[in-house]
């Protein structure tokens, strides 16, 4: 009922609809209408209510809508169970706790805002409310722990293809898993895996996408290196739609991976990569490594051809500073 | 002072020592003696106290003594910080929590008793009070997650060498990390690793040793497959001593591993292994695998030569049932 009222008011934002009209169209009492409006107000919708004129929708809250997401979702498993938080320390930590409570593969942990969002190498991940998608997906792939890094690349491919398909922007993957638009980072991916001896127990895929952040939403130190879909496309993106598309793309690739192995995923990654063919210079625990990025191997390591022609493999774990 | 009183009473368990004698030998008041005795009683020591005769030590509690352990410890790092529990659900879980609170490499979590001890493949680990060593050691090796399984073998080697040196029993390692004496399991090792992409964050090495369990201490279903050092040697082992020796051996091998890599560890493992050279049959997710165990490879996988001469690598993670 809330939705039907909402729909009517959304369709007539330029005029007032009286309580009487709503009540007769929806076949319920005026009091019931009033109660639903009050409920919607609590959810963050703002209405102008004028006696004898009626109601007019003034503002729609930009809050993640679980029902909306469920409607848009085309997946079988991914995102079918959702735990949503207004605010949480970190969706990664929450996901791990949910897993130990029995939640399984495909369970999605979402947050409007993170107070201690985690990035790679122990850095913070800036997660302001209402502007992005901060999430963690529980996965239980039946693979040896050696292959967990392949899933990091898979996640990057899924997200890159989704954003490109939905917005058309020139987005590419900078090794190992940063998505860049015009040289600036629009998302971060962090896969945390937990293994028993060499058996993978769970992989928690953390994804952060800067969807609708404006210039003023970025702290000073990020202004030159980060961007958002809003800043790059000029348009506000519908977060539930983006999320549903991403989960569907992810599930497709995940199934492909289980059926055909890493080869097709690797091929897709290399096609989307902006690192391959470029000269790169990365700081590792053992000093600087530089050369031309040639390919990515079975384990997701970057193969670099150094000046003297020798090849080196760089693992994501080697990087000490990006 | 508690110790000195204890020592005197331990040396004279067949007679009573009066409060006066204790007081004069140790140069402190009778009241002080009485307070120390009371303190020792709280720790579980039992005394017979007869007016005008004095005290006689009747029973020594078999409780892990942190101070005693600290005295015996010869390590630089391993076991230098200890968190001991009377009873805990699982030392593995506790260790993980301590790590997230900031504890680092070498921190040891010990428990007299576990209520939900974890074995491999989701099984329970039987951990009754006072009879064994149930512990978890926090490690932060700077290695790629691919090499974590090597540490499982290292732990098995350290424990095997320790028990052999201290007791002389014929103990060997059954792949991947069970220690057997005369065909029965005397300890379990479980390494849980947590990685970020391919970077290892922490490895929690869980070790359970059935030290002083008697026949009646094993539940029915374990009687044919498990044993203890007590049952195999006929002697009660000093748990603090065993623990201190193990931690020292472990630290030595861990340092060797960091300096020389896995090769020397692998050589030691193969020398102690009872699997190598034997015909084995193991149930995996893909059915039974049988053949002759030939060697263990760089990743800790067991190389098996099947009937037709072909070689297969078996990972600990492949096993579905042991």
XYZ file of C-alpha atoms in Angstrom:
644
model
C 0.000 0.000 0.000
C 2.856 2.306 0.828
C 4.168 1.671 -2.613
C 0.932 2.378 -4.377
C 0.556 5.688 -2.587
C 4.148 6.451 -3.431
C 3.632 5.609 -7.049
C 0.655 7.912 -7.411
C 2.458 10.774 -5.742
C 5.594 10.109 -7.783
C 3.546 10.286 -10.957
C 2.065 13.643 -9.938
C 4.912 15.513 -8.346
C 3.796 18.748 -9.974
C 0.419 18.808 -8.217
C -1.340 18.006 -4.983
C -3.383 14.856 -4.619
C -6.037 15.012 -1.966
C -6.442 12.434 0.766
C -9.888 11.838 -0.680
C -8.604 11.005 -4.136
C -5.983 8.661 -2.708
C -8.519 7.019 -0.464
C -10.984 6.388 -3.259
C -8.415 5.209 -5.818
C -6.837 2.803 -3.390
C -10.051 1.755 -1.713
C -9.099 2.431 1.868
C -9.953 4.908 4.582
C -8.560 8.443 4.925
C -7.053 7.404 8.257
C -5.251 4.523 6.622
C -3.843 6.906 3.987
C -2.633 9.190 6.721
C -0.938 6.300 8.523
C 0.853 5.192 5.388
C 2.075 8.736 4.707
C 3.411 8.837 8.236
C 5.189 5.539 7.680
C 6.733 6.823 4.468
C 7.879 9.973 6.242
C 9.722 7.784 8.727
C 11.496 6.159 5.834
C 12.752 9.566 4.775
C 10.200 10.629 2.157
C 9.208 14.270 2.443
C 5.723 15.472 1.631
C 4.113 18.855 1.449
C 0.707 18.522 3.053
C -1.745 21.408 2.576
C -5.282 21.312 4.041
C -7.939 20.904 1.350
C -5.276 20.490 -1.330
C -3.686 17.254 -0.240
C -0.254 15.763 -0.476
C 2.655 16.377 -2.783
C 5.892 14.387 -2.824
C 8.793 16.727 -2.304
C 11.790 14.547 -1.616
C 12.719 10.939 -2.080
C 15.324 9.636 0.372
C 18.353 8.097 -1.206
C 18.287 4.996 0.881
C 18.963 1.514 -0.316
C 15.676 -0.236 -0.740
C 15.807 -3.972 -0.059
C 12.420 -4.589 -1.601
C 13.426 -2.734 -4.714
C 16.614 -4.751 -4.944
C 14.708 -8.007 -4.515
C 12.415 -6.984 -7.365
C 15.289 -6.251 -9.709
C 17.391 -9.290 -8.825
C 17.691 -11.907 -11.564
C 20.109 -14.199 -9.771
C 19.549 -17.657 -8.343
C 21.887 -17.371 -5.381
C 23.850 -14.135 -5.219
C 22.109 -11.519 -3.147
C 19.075 -13.671 -2.462
C 19.672 -13.298 1.260
C 20.497 -9.788 2.377
C 21.499 -8.252 5.680
C 21.296 -4.506 5.456
C 22.691 -2.012 7.901
C 22.042 1.681 8.289
C 25.560 1.913 9.598
C 28.147 -0.735 10.425
C 31.862 -0.786 11.194
C 32.712 -2.926 8.218
C 30.582 -5.140 5.998
C 33.547 -7.527 5.782
C 33.543 -8.098 9.529
C 29.763 -8.393 9.597
C 29.833 -10.909 6.754
C 32.382 -13.038 8.588
C 30.145 -13.047 11.661
C 27.109 -13.974 9.627
C 29.041 -16.841 8.087
C 29.971 -18.199 11.494
C 26.281 -17.989 12.398
C 25.449 -20.226 9.472
C 24.817 -17.935 6.500
C 26.062 -19.437 3.261
C 27.106 -18.648 -0.248
C 25.359 -15.729 -1.880
C 24.444 -13.931 1.319
C 25.000 -10.223 0.850
C 25.839 -7.737 3.559
C 25.031 -4.138 2.643
C 25.525 -0.905 4.496
C 24.452 2.664 3.887
C 27.555 3.729 5.711
C 30.681 2.149 7.182
C 32.493 3.676 10.123
C 35.619 1.558 9.728
C 35.563 0.444 6.114
C 38.598 -1.635 5.202
C 40.737 -1.180 2.165
C 43.757 -3.219 1.118
C 47.025 -3.093 3.000
C 45.243 -2.022 6.163
C 44.038 1.277 4.764
C 40.661 2.845 5.393
C 37.917 2.770 2.824
C 35.906 5.969 2.747
C 32.224 4.985 2.897
C 29.851 7.934 3.343
C 26.114 7.382 3.656
C 23.817 7.236 0.685
C 26.406 7.828 -1.987
C 27.847 4.475 -2.811
C 27.534 0.750 -2.608
C 29.461 -0.766 0.273
C 29.000 -4.500 0.363
C 30.354 -7.918 1.158
C 29.351 -11.172 -0.472
C 29.810 -14.546 1.185
C 31.252 -17.217 -1.103
C 32.112 -20.847 -0.424
C 33.907 -22.032 -3.545
C 35.085 -25.625 -3.452
C 38.596 -24.765 -4.527
C 41.995 -25.040 -2.944
C 43.173 -21.917 -1.192
C 45.797 -21.525 -3.909
C 43.103 -20.427 -6.327
C 41.403 -17.838 -4.133
C 43.250 -14.955 -5.854
C 41.549 -15.924 -9.116
C 38.266 -14.841 -7.563
C 39.667 -11.381 -6.980
C 40.168 -11.014 -10.710
C 36.734 -12.480 -11.390
C 35.104 -9.898 -9.137
C 36.938 -7.076 -10.885
C 35.807 -8.347 -14.286
C 32.178 -8.628 -13.152
C 32.132 -5.102 -11.809
C 33.956 -3.608 -14.762
C 31.601 -5.187 -17.283
C 28.570 -4.094 -15.263
C 29.592 -0.469 -14.987
C 30.607 -0.327 -18.624
C 27.345 -1.847 -19.790
C 25.227 0.451 -17.673
C 27.047 3.721 -18.205
C 29.211 3.406 -21.275
C 32.145 5.115 -19.558
C 35.719 4.131 -20.457
C 36.420 1.957 -17.437
C 39.372 -0.394 -17.097
C 41.084 -2.590 -14.520
C 44.391 -1.557 -13.066
C 46.170 -4.578 -11.631
C 45.339 -6.123 -9.331
C 41.790 -4.990 -8.778
C 41.233 -1.262 -9.024
C 38.672 -0.004 -11.467
C 39.654 3.295 -13.057
C 37.750 5.781 -15.151
C 39.982 8.377 -16.788
C 42.791 7.466 -14.436
C 40.809 7.798 -11.224
C 39.623 5.015 -8.974
C 35.896 4.433 -8.844
C 35.798 1.227 -6.858
C 37.758 -1.043 -4.568
C 37.664 -4.785 -4.236
C 38.997 -6.792 -1.318
C 38.708 -10.548 -1.018
C 39.355 -12.028 2.383
C 39.777 -15.764 2.470
C 39.815 -18.147 5.405
C 41.317 -21.566 5.072
C 41.841 -24.662 7.174
C 45.207 -26.130 6.149
C 44.770 -25.747 2.359
C 40.996 -26.067 2.315
C 39.082 -22.827 1.720
C 36.370 -22.352 4.309
C 34.952 -19.088 3.052
C 35.813 -16.141 0.849
C 34.286 -12.775 1.686
C 34.271 -10.537 -1.369
C 34.197 -6.895 -0.357
C 33.217 -4.376 -2.996
C 32.995 -0.628 -2.637
C 31.668 1.516 -5.477
C 31.658 5.299 -5.438
C 28.308 5.730 -7.152
C 26.829 9.178 -6.498
C 29.529 11.042 -4.694
C 29.946 14.646 -5.676
C 33.153 16.666 -5.600
C 32.606 17.770 -2.036
C 32.059 14.198 -0.856
C 35.707 13.274 -1.297
C 38.226 14.139 1.412
C 41.133 16.272 0.208
C 43.650 13.452 -0.064
C 41.389 11.475 -2.396
C 40.364 14.240 -4.789
C 43.089 13.521 -7.338
C 42.921 9.784 -7.268
C 39.266 8.914 -6.773
C 36.091 9.623 -8.658
C 32.469 8.499 -8.806
C 30.043 7.403 -11.478
C 28.140 10.640 -10.924
C 31.227 12.757 -11.556
C 32.203 10.756 -14.629
C 28.778 10.415 -16.240
C 27.009 13.505 -14.966
C 24.086 11.332 -13.956
C 22.871 9.956 -10.633
C 22.822 6.196 -10.845
C 20.115 4.017 -9.359
C 21.995 2.015 -6.743
C 19.605 -0.921 -6.529
C 19.745 -1.321 -10.287
C 23.546 -1.196 -10.352
C 23.726 -3.697 -7.524
C 21.258 -6.108 -9.126
C 23.155 -5.953 -12.415
C 26.477 -6.522 -10.707
C 25.214 -9.519 -8.746
C 23.807 -11.048 -11.903
C 27.021 -10.503 -13.870
C 29.010 -11.885 -10.967
C 26.872 -15.001 -10.749
C 27.214 -15.606 -14.485
C 30.995 -15.394 -14.339
C 31.133 -17.436 -11.137
C 29.202 -20.238 -12.825
C 31.421 -19.976 -15.896
C 34.470 -20.207 -13.644
C 33.184 -23.362 -11.983
C 32.375 -24.939 -15.343
C 35.357 -23.866 -17.436
C 38.018 -22.858 -14.958
C 40.023 -19.666 -14.852
C 40.959 -19.422 -18.552
C 37.884 -17.518 -19.797
C 37.978 -15.215 -16.779
C 41.624 -14.497 -17.388
C 40.929 -13.680 -21.013
C 38.199 -11.230 -20.020
C 40.448 -9.658 -17.409
C 43.284 -9.125 -19.860
C 40.882 -7.540 -22.344
C 39.673 -5.064 -19.717
C 43.057 -4.447 -18.184
C 44.798 -1.139 -18.544
C 47.956 -2.556 -17.040
C 48.787 -5.074 -19.756
C 51.199 -3.620 -22.261
C 52.091 -0.740 -20.011
C 55.261 0.122 -18.211
C 54.676 -0.180 -14.525
C 56.673 0.470 -11.417
C 55.582 -1.060 -8.127
C 57.064 -0.953 -4.669
C 57.345 -4.345 -3.044
C 58.718 -5.633 0.242
C 62.007 -6.227 -1.577
C 62.264 -2.879 -3.318
C 60.996 -1.444 -6.585
C 60.017 -3.675 -9.479
C 59.606 -2.125 -12.904
C 59.037 -3.346 -16.395
C 56.354 -3.963 -18.931
C 53.261 -5.826 -17.781
C 52.836 -8.702 -20.179
C 50.058 -10.902 -18.861
C 48.404 -12.291 -15.797
C 49.075 -15.917 -14.907
C 47.005 -18.809 -13.553
C 47.336 -17.533 -10.028
C 46.481 -13.937 -10.838
C 50.088 -12.836 -10.620
C 51.232 -10.108 -12.995
C 53.995 -11.186 -15.332
C 56.466 -8.373 -15.874
C 59.223 -8.228 -18.447
C 62.116 -6.261 -17.059
C 64.632 -4.180 -19.010
C 67.067 -7.043 -19.351
C 64.356 -9.246 -20.819
C 63.934 -11.375 -17.714
C 60.445 -12.103 -16.460
C 59.209 -11.606 -12.920
C 55.935 -12.586 -11.337
C 54.321 -10.047 -9.081
C 51.753 -11.148 -6.544
C 49.187 -8.776 -5.049
C 50.687 -9.687 -1.697
C 54.109 -8.430 -2.710
C 52.981 -4.835 -3.032
C 54.005 -2.732 -0.098
C 52.752 0.583 -1.424
C 50.625 1.441 -4.409
C 57.418 -17.728 48.804
C 54.544 -19.974 47.765
C 57.024 -21.995 45.833
C 59.473 -22.380 48.661
C 56.741 -23.607 51.007
C 55.577 -25.938 48.291
C 59.061 -27.266 47.752
C 59.578 -28.068 51.409
C 56.235 -29.825 51.656
C 56.850 -31.667 48.384
C 60.161 -32.926 49.747
C 58.479 -34.233 52.884
C 55.203 -35.671 51.719
C 55.520 -38.555 54.169
C 55.505 -36.349 57.252
C 54.017 -33.236 58.772
C 55.980 -29.991 58.840
C 54.881 -27.605 61.527
C 54.041 -24.000 60.884
C 56.879 -23.171 63.273
C 59.444 -25.063 61.224
C 58.264 -23.464 57.993
C 58.236 -20.055 59.576
C 61.766 -20.342 60.908
C 63.260 -21.916 57.783
C 61.713 -19.322 55.516
C 62.183 -16.405 57.878
C 58.631 -15.124 57.951
C 55.714 -15.005 60.391
C 53.343 -17.879 61.135
C 50.506 -15.720 59.817
C 52.318 -15.226 56.550
C 52.792 -19.013 56.265
C 49.110 -19.490 56.874
C 48.217 -16.945 54.175
C 50.470 -18.661 51.640
C 48.955 -22.063 52.414
C 45.536 -20.557 51.863
C 46.674 -19.127 48.539
C 48.033 -22.488 47.475
C 44.777 -24.160 48.456
C 42.956 -21.776 46.092
C 45.250 -22.934 43.343
C 44.094 -26.474 43.980
C 46.777 -27.856 46.264
C 45.384 -29.994 49.029
C 46.952 -30.083 52.506
C 46.283 -32.056 55.585
C 46.552 -29.650 58.512
C 46.690 -31.140 62.019
C 47.012 -28.930 65.132
C 50.465 -29.203 66.740
C 51.658 -31.466 63.926
C 51.588 -29.092 61.020
C 50.964 -29.375 57.330
C 51.330 -32.218 54.895
C 50.897 -31.956 51.148
C 48.261 -34.411 50.013
C 47.442 -33.502 46.462
C 48.996 -31.450 43.691
C 46.543 -30.043 41.184
C 47.263 -30.853 37.590
C 46.795 -27.369 36.352
C 48.861 -25.607 33.762
C 51.203 -23.246 35.512
C 51.985 -20.101 33.544
C 54.845 -19.145 35.804
C 56.364 -22.584 35.463
C 56.056 -22.376 31.704
C 57.687 -18.952 31.633
C 60.595 -20.354 33.640
C 61.131 -23.238 31.276
C 60.722 -21.262 28.054
C 63.897 -20.822 26.001
C 62.300 -19.077 23.053
C 62.635 -15.480 21.909
C 59.135 -15.031 20.564
C 56.996 -18.155 20.657
C 54.952 -18.375 23.805
C 56.384 -15.226 25.318
C 52.886 -13.795 25.576
C 50.300 -16.187 26.920
C 46.559 -16.008 27.398
C 45.418 -18.885 29.511
C 41.856 -20.033 30.038
C 40.405 -22.393 32.582
C 37.814 -23.219 29.972
C 37.108 -21.763 26.541
C 35.022 -22.751 23.541
C 37.997 -23.020 21.227
C 41.531 -21.689 21.503
C 41.449 -21.130 17.729
C 38.530 -18.716 18.018
C 40.067 -17.013 21.037
C 43.385 -16.614 19.199
C 41.637 -15.013 16.237
C 39.950 -12.529 18.569
C 43.217 -11.725 20.314
C 44.822 -11.114 16.945
C 42.122 -8.659 15.980
C 42.745 -6.912 19.300
C 46.371 -6.440 18.376
C 48.246 -9.488 19.638
C 51.019 -10.542 17.313
C 53.256 -13.376 16.322
C 54.202 -15.770 19.069
C 51.211 -15.109 21.280
C 49.973 -18.387 22.693
C 46.417 -19.170 23.718
C 46.154 -22.078 26.151
C 43.179 -23.758 27.729
C 42.742 -26.378 30.407
C 39.586 -27.403 28.668
C 37.725 -26.633 25.452
C 33.971 -26.939 25.211
C 33.882 -26.733 21.421
C 37.342 -27.786 20.317
C 37.698 -27.822 16.530
C 39.232 -30.613 14.527
C 39.684 -30.770 10.771
C 36.756 -31.139 8.396
C 34.413 -29.584 10.929
C 34.804 -32.353 13.471
C 35.018 -31.926 17.215
C 38.277 -32.176 19.078
C 37.931 -33.886 22.441
C 39.637 -31.636 25.012
C 39.085 -32.742 28.627
C 40.493 -30.706 31.489
C 43.947 -31.269 32.861
C 44.945 -34.113 30.616
C 46.326 -32.562 27.507
C 47.709 -29.511 25.840
C 45.106 -27.577 23.872
C 46.634 -24.522 22.294
C 46.723 -22.018 19.485
C 49.733 -20.038 18.364
C 49.439 -16.767 16.444
C 51.785 -16.505 13.474
C 52.256 -13.720 10.957
C 54.627 -15.140 8.354
C 55.459 -12.830 5.481
C 54.648 -15.380 2.839
C 52.094 -15.655 0.098
C 48.968 -17.554 1.028
C 50.066 -20.285 -1.365
C 52.726 -21.359 1.087
C 50.578 -21.520 4.206
C 50.198 -25.324 3.932
C 53.967 -25.634 4.335
C 53.543 -24.384 7.890
C 51.188 -27.251 8.640
C 53.972 -29.669 7.842
C 56.464 -27.586 9.826
C 54.238 -27.746 12.904
C 53.898 -31.513 12.575
C 57.677 -31.894 12.324
C 58.264 -29.693 15.385
C 55.827 -31.646 17.500
C 56.998 -35.043 16.302
C 60.636 -34.250 17.035
C 59.741 -32.863 20.458
C 57.735 -35.873 21.560
C 60.324 -38.274 20.234
C 63.164 -36.497 21.963
C 61.351 -36.309 25.282
C 59.825 -39.763 25.416
C 61.662 -41.972 22.949
C 58.413 -43.484 21.672
C 58.124 -44.574 18.039
C 56.152 -41.620 16.767
C 55.599 -40.785 13.109
C 53.603 -38.422 10.921
C 50.687 -39.702 8.934
C 49.911 -37.335 6.082
C 48.902 -34.641 6.308
C 49.421 -33.843 9.959
C 48.419 -36.601 12.344
C 51.021 -37.855 14.780
C 50.703 -41.569 15.462
C 52.263 -43.839 18.041
C 51.763 -47.522 17.297
C 49.032 -46.664 14.836
C 46.998 -44.482 17.149
C 46.636 -40.734 17.027
C 48.234 -38.785 19.844
C 47.817 -35.271 18.529
C 45.979 -33.090 16.049
C 47.173 -30.034 14.199
C 44.959 -27.502 12.473
C 46.256 -24.374 10.787
C 43.721 -21.706 9.990
C 44.898 -18.977 7.673
C 43.334 -15.665 6.828
C 44.335 -13.814 3.717
C 43.581 -10.561 1.970
C 43.673 -11.274 -1.775
C 46.847 -13.388 -1.787
C 48.497 -11.731 1.181
C 48.494 -13.758 4.419
C 47.211 -11.716 7.326
C 47.574 -14.310 10.043
C 47.961 -18.029 10.549
C 46.577 -19.566 13.726
C 48.291 -22.866 14.443
C 46.094 -25.078 16.579
C 47.735 -28.002 18.323
C 46.096 -30.565 20.555
C 48.187 -33.181 22.348
C 46.720 -36.026 24.356
C 49.304 -35.964 27.120
C 48.052 -37.667 30.269
C 44.767 -39.167 29.268
C 44.036 -42.594 30.699
C 41.949 -45.310 29.086
C 38.764 -44.061 30.680
C 39.345 -40.540 29.436
C 38.633 -41.459 25.831
C 35.048 -41.657 24.610
C 34.066 -45.052 23.133
C 34.380 -43.994 19.505
C 37.984 -42.837 19.983
C 39.331 -45.821 21.929
C 40.659 -47.638 18.885
C 42.095 -44.714 17.058
C 43.455 -42.388 19.717
C 46.023 -42.703 22.448
C 48.003 -40.530 24.845
C 51.627 -40.174 25.882
C 50.686 -41.619 29.261
C 49.183 -44.733 27.713
C 52.132 -45.215 25.366
C 54.972 -44.481 27.801
C 53.415 -45.490 31.125
C 54.548 -42.172 32.548
C 52.771 -38.925 33.363
C 54.385 -36.160 31.379
C 55.040 -32.687 32.713
C 52.878 -30.522 30.499
C 54.754 -27.246 30.982
C 57.981 -28.983 30.065
C 56.495 -30.573 26.951
C 55.007 -27.250 25.912
C 58.231 -25.310 26.448
C 60.188 -27.878 24.453
C 57.669 -27.835 21.632
C 57.657 -24.043 21.406
C 61.435 -24.009 21.289
C 61.605 -26.686 18.595
C 58.922 -24.860 16.646
C 60.777 -21.568 16.824
C 63.994 -23.190 15.634
C 62.291 -24.736 12.628
C 60.331 -21.549 11.915
C 63.563 -19.564 11.801
C 65.171 -22.235 9.600
C 62.168 -22.035 7.279
C 62.481 -18.282 6.949
C 66.204 -18.534 6.274
C 66.368 -21.580 4.011
C 62.864 -22.070 2.722
C 60.794 -25.223 2.750
C 63.399 -27.701 1.528
C 64.949 -28.628 4.896
C 61.510 -28.822 6.505
C 60.310 -31.078 3.754
C 63.299 -33.354 4.192
C 62.621 -33.647 7.910
C 58.943 -34.315 7.262
C 59.673 -37.093 4.814
C 62.109 -38.686 7.283
C 59.449 -38.733 9.993
C 56.601 -39.691 7.731
C 54.941 -43.066 7.968
C 52.959 -42.399 4.810
C 55.863 -42.235 2.362
C 56.457 -45.573 0.731
C 53.123 -46.917 1.849
C 50.031 -47.827 -0.071
C 47.301 -45.431 0.841
C 43.657 -45.054 0.009
C 41.934 -41.747 0.623
C 38.401 -40.569 -0.031
C 38.222 -37.233 -1.810
C 35.414 -35.057 -3.137
C 35.867 -36.822 -6.455
C 35.956 -40.393 -5.182
C 38.644 -42.702 -3.880
C 42.310 -42.171 -4.692
C 44.733 -44.990 -4.052
C 48.340 -45.669 -4.749
C 51.757 -45.534 -3.246
C 52.737 -42.340 -1.457
C 55.992 -41.242 -2.997
C 56.824 -37.817 -1.634
C 55.452 -34.514 -0.510
C 55.827 -31.555 -2.851
C 56.607 -27.860 -2.438
C 53.035 -27.086 -1.484
C 52.685 -29.920 1.004
C 50.670 -32.023 -1.397
C 51.159 -35.782 -1.266
C 52.438 -37.242 -4.524
C 50.834 -40.600 -5.177
C 51.841 -43.122 -7.808
C 48.798 -45.002 -8.965
C 48.636 -48.570 -10.269
C 49.058 -47.508 -13.849
C 52.190 -45.584 -12.978
C 50.569 -42.166 -13.275
C 51.172 -39.620 -10.564
C 48.524 -37.654 -8.708
C 48.860 -34.837 -6.249
C 46.648 -34.958 -3.227
C 45.948 -31.808 -1.255
C 44.819 -31.836 2.366
C 41.781 -29.927 1.153
C 40.780 -32.734 -1.195
C 40.123 -35.198 1.585
C 36.463 -35.636 2.286
C 36.802 -38.388 4.880
C 39.790 -39.840 6.689
